[in-house]
């Protein structure tokens, strides 16, 4: 199979190989001419390229932030929902509405904002507003922090 393809295209292969060798010869002669006649400029250019590459490498190395990932394993205590009692004192202290508490409970179930909006029959923007109010009232920045703090103070099971 391969032999037939080579035999069928032998003229094209010979022609291509001769053009490639001629091009290589011309480039080699041009390079020799360039190196012999302009040797000083070639050396200066090579040194400039080396220092440029070194500078880029050094800048990337020095400007890379030193981020260290710390993995913290915590034991999570989950109370059964039937034994859960809402901490009314903490609820009043936080000033959270019943709807915001509903949103917080659905967040703790792992639902996305879109899924919460569909379940409560409200718009996505309403859920985003409720979520931001929950974060503000619990003094947290993330959904996971809000759920953890709400469980700790007894707002959700």
Coordinates of C-alpha atoms in Angstrom, one line a residue:
X1 CA 0.0 0.0 0.0
X2 CA 2.7 2.5 1.1
X3 CA 5.0 1.3 -1.7
X4 CA 2.2 2.0 -4.3
X5 CA 1.6 5.5 -3.0
X6 CA 5.4 6.2 -3.1
X7 CA 5.7 4.8 -6.6
X8 CA 2.7 6.7 -7.9
X9 CA 4.0 10.0 -6.5
X10 CA 7.7 9.5 -7.1
X11 CA 8.1 12.6 -9.3
X12 CA 6.4 14.8 -6.8
X13 CA 8.5 13.4 -4.0
X14 CA 11.8 13.8 -5.9
X15 CA 10.8 17.3 -7.0
X16 CA 9.9 18.3 -3.4
X17 CA 13.1 16.8 -2.0
X18 CA 15.3 18.6 -4.5
X19 CA 13.5 21.9 -3.7
X20 CA 14.0 21.4 0.0
X21 CA 17.7 20.6 -0.4
X22 CA 18.2 23.7 -2.7
X23 CA 16.3 25.9 -0.1
X24 CA 18.5 24.4 2.7
X25 CA 21.7 25.2 0.6
X26 CA 20.6 28.7 -0.1
X27 CA 19.7 29.4 3.6
X28 CA 23.0 27.9 4.7
X29 CA 25.0 30.2 2.3
X30 CA 22.9 33.2 3.5
X31 CA 23.6 32.3 7.1
X32 CA 27.3 32.0 6.5
X33 CA 27.3 35.4 4.8
X34 CA 25.4 36.9 7.6
X35 CA 27.6 35.4 10.3
X36 CA 30.9 36.3 8.6
X37 CA 30.0 39.8 7.6
X38 CA 27.9 40.8 10.6
X39 CA 29.3 38.7 13.4
X40 CA 29.5 41.5 16.0
X41 CA 25.8 42.4 15.4
X42 CA 24.7 38.7 15.6
X43 CA 26.5 38.3 18.9
X44 CA 25.0 41.5 20.3
X45 CA 21.5 40.3 19.2
X46 CA 22.0 36.8 20.7
X47 CA 23.1 38.4 24.0
X48 CA 20.1 40.7 23.9
X49 CA 17.7 37.8 23.3
X50 CA 19.3 35.8 26.2
X51 CA 18.9 38.7 28.6
X52 CA 15.4 39.4 27.5
X53 CA 14.4 35.8 28.1
X54 CA 16.1 35.9 31.4
X55 CA 14.3 39.1 32.4
X56 CA 10.9 37.7 31.4
X57 CA 11.6 34.5 33.4
X58 CA 12.8 36.4 36.4
X59 CA 9.8 38.8 36.3
X60 CA 7.3 35.9 36.1
X61 CA 9.1 34.2 39.0
X62 CA 9.2 37.2 41.3
X63 CA 5.7 38.5 40.6
X64 CA 4.0 35.1 41.1
X65 CA 2.0 35.3 44.3
X66 CA 3.0 32.8 47.0
X67 CA -0.3 31.1 47.6
X68 CA -0.4 28.2 50.1
X69 CA -3.4 26.1 50.1
X70 CA -4.4 24.9 53.6
X71 CA -6.9 22.0 53.9
X72 CA -8.8 22.1 57.1
X73 CA -10.9 19.0 58.0
X74 CA -13.7 19.6 60.4
X75 CA -16.1 17.2 62.0
X76 CA -19.6 18.3 61.0
X77 CA -22.4 17.5 63.5
X78 CA -25.7 17.1 61.8
X79 CA -28.8 17.0 63.9
X80 CA -31.8 15.2 62.7
X81 CA -34.6 17.6 61.6
X82 CA -37.2 16.1 63.9
X83 CA -35.1 17.0 67.0
X84 CA -34.3 20.5 65.9
X85 CA -35.6 23.5 67.8
X86 CA -35.3 26.9 66.2
X87 CA -33.3 29.4 68.4
X88 CA -35.9 32.2 68.6
X89 CA -33.5 34.4 70.6
X90 CA -30.8 34.3 67.9
X91 CA -33.4 34.7 65.2
X92 CA -34.7 37.9 66.8
X93 CA -31.2 39.1 67.5
X94 CA -30.2 38.7 63.9
X95 CA -33.3 40.4 62.6
X96 CA -33.8 37.8 59.9
X97 CA -37.2 37.6 58.2
X98 CA -39.0 34.3 57.8
X99 CA -38.4 34.4 54.0
X100 CA -34.7 35.0 54.5
X101 CA -34.7 32.0 56.9
X102 CA -36.4 29.9 54.2
X103 CA -33.7 30.9 51.7
X104 CA -31.0 30.1 54.3
X105 CA -32.5 26.6 54.8
X106 CA -32.6 25.9 51.1
X107 CA -29.0 27.1 50.8
X108 CA -28.1 24.6 53.5
X109 CA -29.7 21.9 51.3
X110 CA -27.2 22.7 48.6
X111 CA -29.6 24.3 46.1
X112 CA -28.3 27.0 43.7
X113 CA -29.9 30.4 43.6
X114 CA -31.9 29.4 40.5
X115 CA -33.2 26.3 42.1
X116 CA -34.2 28.3 45.2
X117 CA -36.0 30.8 43.1
X118 CA -37.9 28.1 41.3
X119 CA -38.9 26.4 44.5
X120 CA -40.1 29.6 46.2
X121 CA -41.7 30.9 43.0
X122 CA -39.8 34.2 43.0
X123 CA -37.3 35.8 40.6
X124 CA -33.6 35.1 40.7
X125 CA -32.9 38.7 41.7
X126 CA -35.1 38.4 44.7
X127 CA -33.1 35.4 45.9
X128 CA -29.9 37.2 45.3
X129 CA -31.2 40.1 47.4
X130 CA -32.4 37.7 50.2
X131 CA -29.0 36.0 50.1
X132 CA -27.1 39.2 50.4
X133 CA -29.3 40.3 53.4
X134 CA -28.7 36.9 55.0
X135 CA -24.9 37.4 54.6
X136 CA -25.1 40.9 56.0
X137 CA -27.2 39.9 59.0
X138 CA -25.0 36.9 59.8
X139 CA -21.8 39.0 59.1
X140 CA -20.4 36.5 56.6
X141 CA -19.1 36.7 53.0
X142 CA -19.9 33.3 51.5
X143 CA -22.8 30.8 51.4
X144 CA -20.8 28.1 53.2
X145 CA -19.9 30.5 56.0
X146 CA -23.6 31.5 56.3
X147 CA -24.7 27.9 56.6
X148 CA -22.0 27.0 59.1
X149 CA -22.8 30.1 61.3
X150 CA -26.5 29.5 61.1
X151 CA -26.1 25.9 62.2
X152 CA -23.8 27.0 65.0
X153 CA -26.2 29.5 66.4
X154 CA -29.3 27.2 65.9
X155 CA -31.1 28.9 63.1
X156 CA -31.1 25.8 60.8
X157 CA -30.7 22.0 61.5

